[in-house]
CSV table of C-alpha atoms in Angstrom, one decimal:
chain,number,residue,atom,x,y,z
A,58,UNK,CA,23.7,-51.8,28.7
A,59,UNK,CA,24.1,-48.0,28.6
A,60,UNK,CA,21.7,-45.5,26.8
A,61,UNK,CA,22.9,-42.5,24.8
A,62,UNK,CA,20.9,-40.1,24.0
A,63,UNK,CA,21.4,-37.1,22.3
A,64,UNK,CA,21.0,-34.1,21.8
A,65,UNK,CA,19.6,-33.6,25.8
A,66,UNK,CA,17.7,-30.9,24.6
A,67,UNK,CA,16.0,-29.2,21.6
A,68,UNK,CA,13.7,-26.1,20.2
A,69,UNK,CA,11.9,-26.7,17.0
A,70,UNK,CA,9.4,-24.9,15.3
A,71,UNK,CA,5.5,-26.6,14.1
A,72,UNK,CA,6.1,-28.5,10.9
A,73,UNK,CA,9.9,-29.2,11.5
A,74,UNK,CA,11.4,-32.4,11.5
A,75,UNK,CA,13.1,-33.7,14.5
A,76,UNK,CA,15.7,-36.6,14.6
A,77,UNK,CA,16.9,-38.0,18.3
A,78,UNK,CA,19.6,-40.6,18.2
A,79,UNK,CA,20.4,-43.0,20.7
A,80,UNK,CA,23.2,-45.1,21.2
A,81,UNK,CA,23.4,-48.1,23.0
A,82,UNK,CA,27.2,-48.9,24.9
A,83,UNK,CA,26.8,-52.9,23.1
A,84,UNK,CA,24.8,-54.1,20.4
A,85,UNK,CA,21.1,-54.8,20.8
A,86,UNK,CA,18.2,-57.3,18.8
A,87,UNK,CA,16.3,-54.7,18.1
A,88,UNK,CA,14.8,-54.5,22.0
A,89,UNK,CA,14.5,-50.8,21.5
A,90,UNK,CA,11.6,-48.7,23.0
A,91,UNK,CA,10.7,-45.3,22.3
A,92,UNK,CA,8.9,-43.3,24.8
A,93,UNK,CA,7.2,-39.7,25.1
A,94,UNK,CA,6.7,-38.2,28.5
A,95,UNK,CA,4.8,-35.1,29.6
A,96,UNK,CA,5.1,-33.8,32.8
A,97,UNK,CA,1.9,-34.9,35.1
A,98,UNK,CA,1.7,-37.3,32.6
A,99,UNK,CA,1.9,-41.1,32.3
A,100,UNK,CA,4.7,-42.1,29.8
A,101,UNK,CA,3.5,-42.8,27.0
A,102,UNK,CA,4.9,-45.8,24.4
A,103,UNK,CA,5.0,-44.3,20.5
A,104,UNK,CA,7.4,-46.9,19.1
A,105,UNK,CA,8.7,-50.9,20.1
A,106,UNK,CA,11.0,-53.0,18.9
A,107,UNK,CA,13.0,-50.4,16.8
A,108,UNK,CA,10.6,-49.2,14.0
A,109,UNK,CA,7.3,-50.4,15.4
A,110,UNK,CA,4.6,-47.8,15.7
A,111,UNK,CA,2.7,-48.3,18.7
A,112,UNK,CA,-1.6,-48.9,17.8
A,113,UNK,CA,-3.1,-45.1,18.2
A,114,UNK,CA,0.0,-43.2,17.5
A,115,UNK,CA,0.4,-40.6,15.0
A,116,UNK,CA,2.6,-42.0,11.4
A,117,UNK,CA,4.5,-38.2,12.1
A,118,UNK,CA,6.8,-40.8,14.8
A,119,UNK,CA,8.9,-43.1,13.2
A,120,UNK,CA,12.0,-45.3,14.4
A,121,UNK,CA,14.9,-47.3,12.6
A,122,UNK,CA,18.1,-48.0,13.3
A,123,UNK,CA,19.9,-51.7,14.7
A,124,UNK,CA,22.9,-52.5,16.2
A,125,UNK,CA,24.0,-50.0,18.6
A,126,UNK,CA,22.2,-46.6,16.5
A,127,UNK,CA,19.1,-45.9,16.7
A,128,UNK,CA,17.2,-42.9,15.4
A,129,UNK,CA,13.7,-41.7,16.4
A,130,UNK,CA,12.0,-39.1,14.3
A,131,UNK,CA,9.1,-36.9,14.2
A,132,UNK,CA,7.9,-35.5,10.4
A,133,UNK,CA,5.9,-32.5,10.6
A,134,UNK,CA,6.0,-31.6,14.6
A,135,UNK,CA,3.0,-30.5,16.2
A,136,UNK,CA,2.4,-28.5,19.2
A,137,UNK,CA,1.6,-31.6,21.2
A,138,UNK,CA,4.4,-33.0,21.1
A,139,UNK,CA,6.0,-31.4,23.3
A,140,UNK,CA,8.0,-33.3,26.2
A,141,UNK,CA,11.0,-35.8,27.1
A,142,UNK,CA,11.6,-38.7,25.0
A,143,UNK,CA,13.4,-41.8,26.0
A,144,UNK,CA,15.2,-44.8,24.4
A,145,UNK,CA,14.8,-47.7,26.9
A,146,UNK,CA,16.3,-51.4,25.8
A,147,UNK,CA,14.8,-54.3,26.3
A,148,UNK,CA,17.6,-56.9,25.3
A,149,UNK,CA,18.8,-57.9,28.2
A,150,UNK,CA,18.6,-57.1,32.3
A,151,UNK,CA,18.4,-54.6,33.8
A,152,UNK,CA,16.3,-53.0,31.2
A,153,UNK,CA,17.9,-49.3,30.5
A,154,UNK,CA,16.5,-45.5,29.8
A,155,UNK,CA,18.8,-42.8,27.7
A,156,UNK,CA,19.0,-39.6,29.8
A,157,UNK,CA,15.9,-38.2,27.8
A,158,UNK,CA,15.7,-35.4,25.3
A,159,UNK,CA,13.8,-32.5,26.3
A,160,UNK,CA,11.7,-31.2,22.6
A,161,UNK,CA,10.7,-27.5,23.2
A,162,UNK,CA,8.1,-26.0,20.3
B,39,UNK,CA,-8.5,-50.0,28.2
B,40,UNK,CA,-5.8,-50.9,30.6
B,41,UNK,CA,-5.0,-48.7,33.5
B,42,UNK,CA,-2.6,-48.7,36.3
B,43,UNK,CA,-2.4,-46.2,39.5
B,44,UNK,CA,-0.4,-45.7,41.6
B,45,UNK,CA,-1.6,-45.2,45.5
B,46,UNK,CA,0.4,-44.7,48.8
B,47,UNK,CA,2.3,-42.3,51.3
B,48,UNK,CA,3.8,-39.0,49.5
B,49,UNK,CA,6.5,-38.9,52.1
B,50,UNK,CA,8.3,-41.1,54.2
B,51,UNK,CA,11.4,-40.7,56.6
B,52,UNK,CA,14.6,-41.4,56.1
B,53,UNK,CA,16.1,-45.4,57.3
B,54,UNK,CA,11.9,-46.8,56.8
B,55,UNK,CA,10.3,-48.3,54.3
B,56,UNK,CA,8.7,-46.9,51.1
B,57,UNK,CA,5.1,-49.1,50.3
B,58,UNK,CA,3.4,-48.3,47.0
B,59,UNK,CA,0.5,-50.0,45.3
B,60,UNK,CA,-0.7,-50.9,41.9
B,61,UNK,CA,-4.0,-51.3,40.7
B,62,UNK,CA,-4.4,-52.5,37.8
B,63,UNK,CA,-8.2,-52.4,35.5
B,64,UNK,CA,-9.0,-54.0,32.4
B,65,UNK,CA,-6.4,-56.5,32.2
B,66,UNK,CA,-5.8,-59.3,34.4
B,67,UNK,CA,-2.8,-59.2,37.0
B,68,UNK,CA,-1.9,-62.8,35.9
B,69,UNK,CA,-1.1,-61.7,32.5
B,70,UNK,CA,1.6,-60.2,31.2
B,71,UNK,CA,4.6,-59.1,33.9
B,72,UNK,CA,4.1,-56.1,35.8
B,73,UNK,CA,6.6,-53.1,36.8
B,74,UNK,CA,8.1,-50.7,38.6
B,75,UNK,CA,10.1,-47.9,37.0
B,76,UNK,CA,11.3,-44.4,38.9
B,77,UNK,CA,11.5,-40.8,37.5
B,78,UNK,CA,14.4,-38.4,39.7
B,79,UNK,CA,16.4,-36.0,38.5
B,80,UNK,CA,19.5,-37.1,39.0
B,81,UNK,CA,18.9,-40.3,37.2
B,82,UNK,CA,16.3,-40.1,34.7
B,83,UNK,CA,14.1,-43.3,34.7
B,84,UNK,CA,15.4,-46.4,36.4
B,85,UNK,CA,13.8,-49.6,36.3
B,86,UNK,CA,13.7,-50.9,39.5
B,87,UNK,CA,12.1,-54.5,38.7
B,88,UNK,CA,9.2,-57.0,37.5
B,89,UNK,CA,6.8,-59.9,38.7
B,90,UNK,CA,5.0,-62.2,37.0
B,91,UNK,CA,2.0,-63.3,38.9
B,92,UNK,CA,3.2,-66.8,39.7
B,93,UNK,CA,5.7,-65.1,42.1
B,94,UNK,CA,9.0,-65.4,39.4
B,95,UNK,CA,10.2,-61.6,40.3
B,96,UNK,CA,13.6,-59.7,38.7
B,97,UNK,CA,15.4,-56.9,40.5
B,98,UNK,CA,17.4,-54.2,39.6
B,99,UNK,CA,21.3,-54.8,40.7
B,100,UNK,CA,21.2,-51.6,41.9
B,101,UNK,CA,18.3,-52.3,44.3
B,102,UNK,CA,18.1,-55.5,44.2
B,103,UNK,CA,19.3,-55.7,48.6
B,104,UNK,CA,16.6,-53.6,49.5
B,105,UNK,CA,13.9,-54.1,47.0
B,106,UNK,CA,10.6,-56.3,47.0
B,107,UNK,CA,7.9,-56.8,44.9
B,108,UNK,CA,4.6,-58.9,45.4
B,109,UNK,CA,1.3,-59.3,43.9
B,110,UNK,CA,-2.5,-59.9,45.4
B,111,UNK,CA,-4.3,-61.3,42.5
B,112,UNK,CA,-7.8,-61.6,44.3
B,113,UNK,CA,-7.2,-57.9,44.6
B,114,UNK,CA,-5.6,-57.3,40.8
B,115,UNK,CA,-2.8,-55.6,42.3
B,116,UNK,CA,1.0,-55.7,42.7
B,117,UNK,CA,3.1,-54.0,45.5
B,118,UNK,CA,6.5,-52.1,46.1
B,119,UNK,CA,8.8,-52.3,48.6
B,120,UNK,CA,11.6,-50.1,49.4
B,121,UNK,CA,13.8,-51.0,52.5
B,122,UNK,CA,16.1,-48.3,54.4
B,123,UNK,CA,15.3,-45.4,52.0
B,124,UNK,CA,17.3,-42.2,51.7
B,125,UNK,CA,17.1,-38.6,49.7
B,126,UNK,CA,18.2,-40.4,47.0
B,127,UNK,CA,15.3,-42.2,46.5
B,128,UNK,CA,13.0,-39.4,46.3
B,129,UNK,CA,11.1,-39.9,42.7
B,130,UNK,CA,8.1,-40.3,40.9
B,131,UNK,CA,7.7,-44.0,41.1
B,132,UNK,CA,5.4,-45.7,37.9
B,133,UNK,CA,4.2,-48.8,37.5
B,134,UNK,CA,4.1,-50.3,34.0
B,135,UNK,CA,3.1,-53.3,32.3
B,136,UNK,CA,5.8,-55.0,30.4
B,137,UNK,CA,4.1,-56.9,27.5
B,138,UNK,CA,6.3,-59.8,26.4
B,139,UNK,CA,3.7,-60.4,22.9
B,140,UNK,CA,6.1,-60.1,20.0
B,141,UNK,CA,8.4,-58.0,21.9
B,142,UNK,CA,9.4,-56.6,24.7
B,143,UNK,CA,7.9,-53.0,26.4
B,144,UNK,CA,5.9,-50.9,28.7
B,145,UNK,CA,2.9,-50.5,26.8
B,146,UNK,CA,0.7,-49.1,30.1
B,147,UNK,CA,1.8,-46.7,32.5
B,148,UNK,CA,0.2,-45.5,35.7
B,149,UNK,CA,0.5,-41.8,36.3
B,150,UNK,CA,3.1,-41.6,38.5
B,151,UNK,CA,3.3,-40.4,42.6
B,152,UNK,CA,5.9,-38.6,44.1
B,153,UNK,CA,7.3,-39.9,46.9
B,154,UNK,CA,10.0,-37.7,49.1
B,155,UNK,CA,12.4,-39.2,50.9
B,156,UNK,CA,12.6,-36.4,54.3
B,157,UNK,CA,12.5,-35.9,58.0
């Protein structure tokens, strides 16, 4: 299954809100994984199974979406939050990564 | 807490065979299923495969010829192995657990090491 991110790439400014959509290339259960990475960093999961915030992460991240659209947002950035995120499916083998989207403050 | 890291060699020569290890702390190997998953910049992340301690693995297609991956569970570790490597396979290699509870994703993540594929 292939992962479409987009945009690749963003600059935003403290306090905006960010929306990254990812599309997947056939429809999915829900097996959809959201993933912040920083570099030196391990990757670091903020949301699972579509809409699921991960224990310990901020309620600024949020996820929704089904099918094949799936939308990850970030309400009220903060300079922290900084990095690549990644969709990654779960639903079926080989599990898959979008391309990433690079968030610049 | 659960954490992973990553150990091995940094560099290795072209045609020979990439070893990294995983050791894993506050969770027990035979829980869960355990990954491997590769960061290079020509294609993003790439999951290479997983184990489960009883030995049931899953492979990449991809990778899947030259690709093995074991676990040591007196030692609470699991293993990669890369066969016949190239430039291509220059990345920062992660291992990840892949907790199955609910749903499915990599909830733990080593750092990462860089490994360069050169002469």
């Amino acid at each position: 299954i292939q992962m479409t991110q987009s945009p690749s790439s963003l600059s935003a400014s403290v306090g905006d809100r960010v929306t990254i959509t990812c599309q997947a290339s056939q429809a999915i259960t829900n097996y959809l994984n959201w993933y912040q990475q920083t570099p030196g960093r391990a990757p670091r999961l903020l949301v699972y199974h579509a809409s699921n915030l991960e224990t310990g992460v901020p309620s600024r991240f949020s996820g929704g979406g089904s099918g094949t659209q799936f939308t990850f947002t970030i309400s009220g950035l903060q300079p922290e939050d900084f990095g690549t995120y990644y969709c990654q499916q779960c639903e079926s083998l080989p599990y898959t990564f979008g391309q990433g989207t690079k968030v610049e403050i | 807490q659960v954490h992973l890291e990553e150990s091995g060699p940094g560099l290795v020569k072209p045609s020979e065979t990439l070893s990294l290890t995983c050791t894993v702390s506050g969770a027990s190997i035979t829980s869960h299923y355990w990954s491997w998953i590769r960061l290079s910049p020509g294609k993003g992340l790439e999951w290479i495969g997983y184990l489960y301690y009883s030995g049931v693995t899953d492979y990449n297609p991809s990778l899947k010829s030259r690709v093995t991956i074991s676990v040591d569970t007196s030692k609470n570790q699991f293993s990669l192995n890369l066969d016949s490597v190239t430039a291509a396979d220059t990345a920062v290699y992660y291992c990840a657990r892949l907790n199955y509870v609910g749903s499915l994703r990599f909830d733990y993540w080593g750092q990462g090491t860089l490994v360069t594929v050169s002469s």
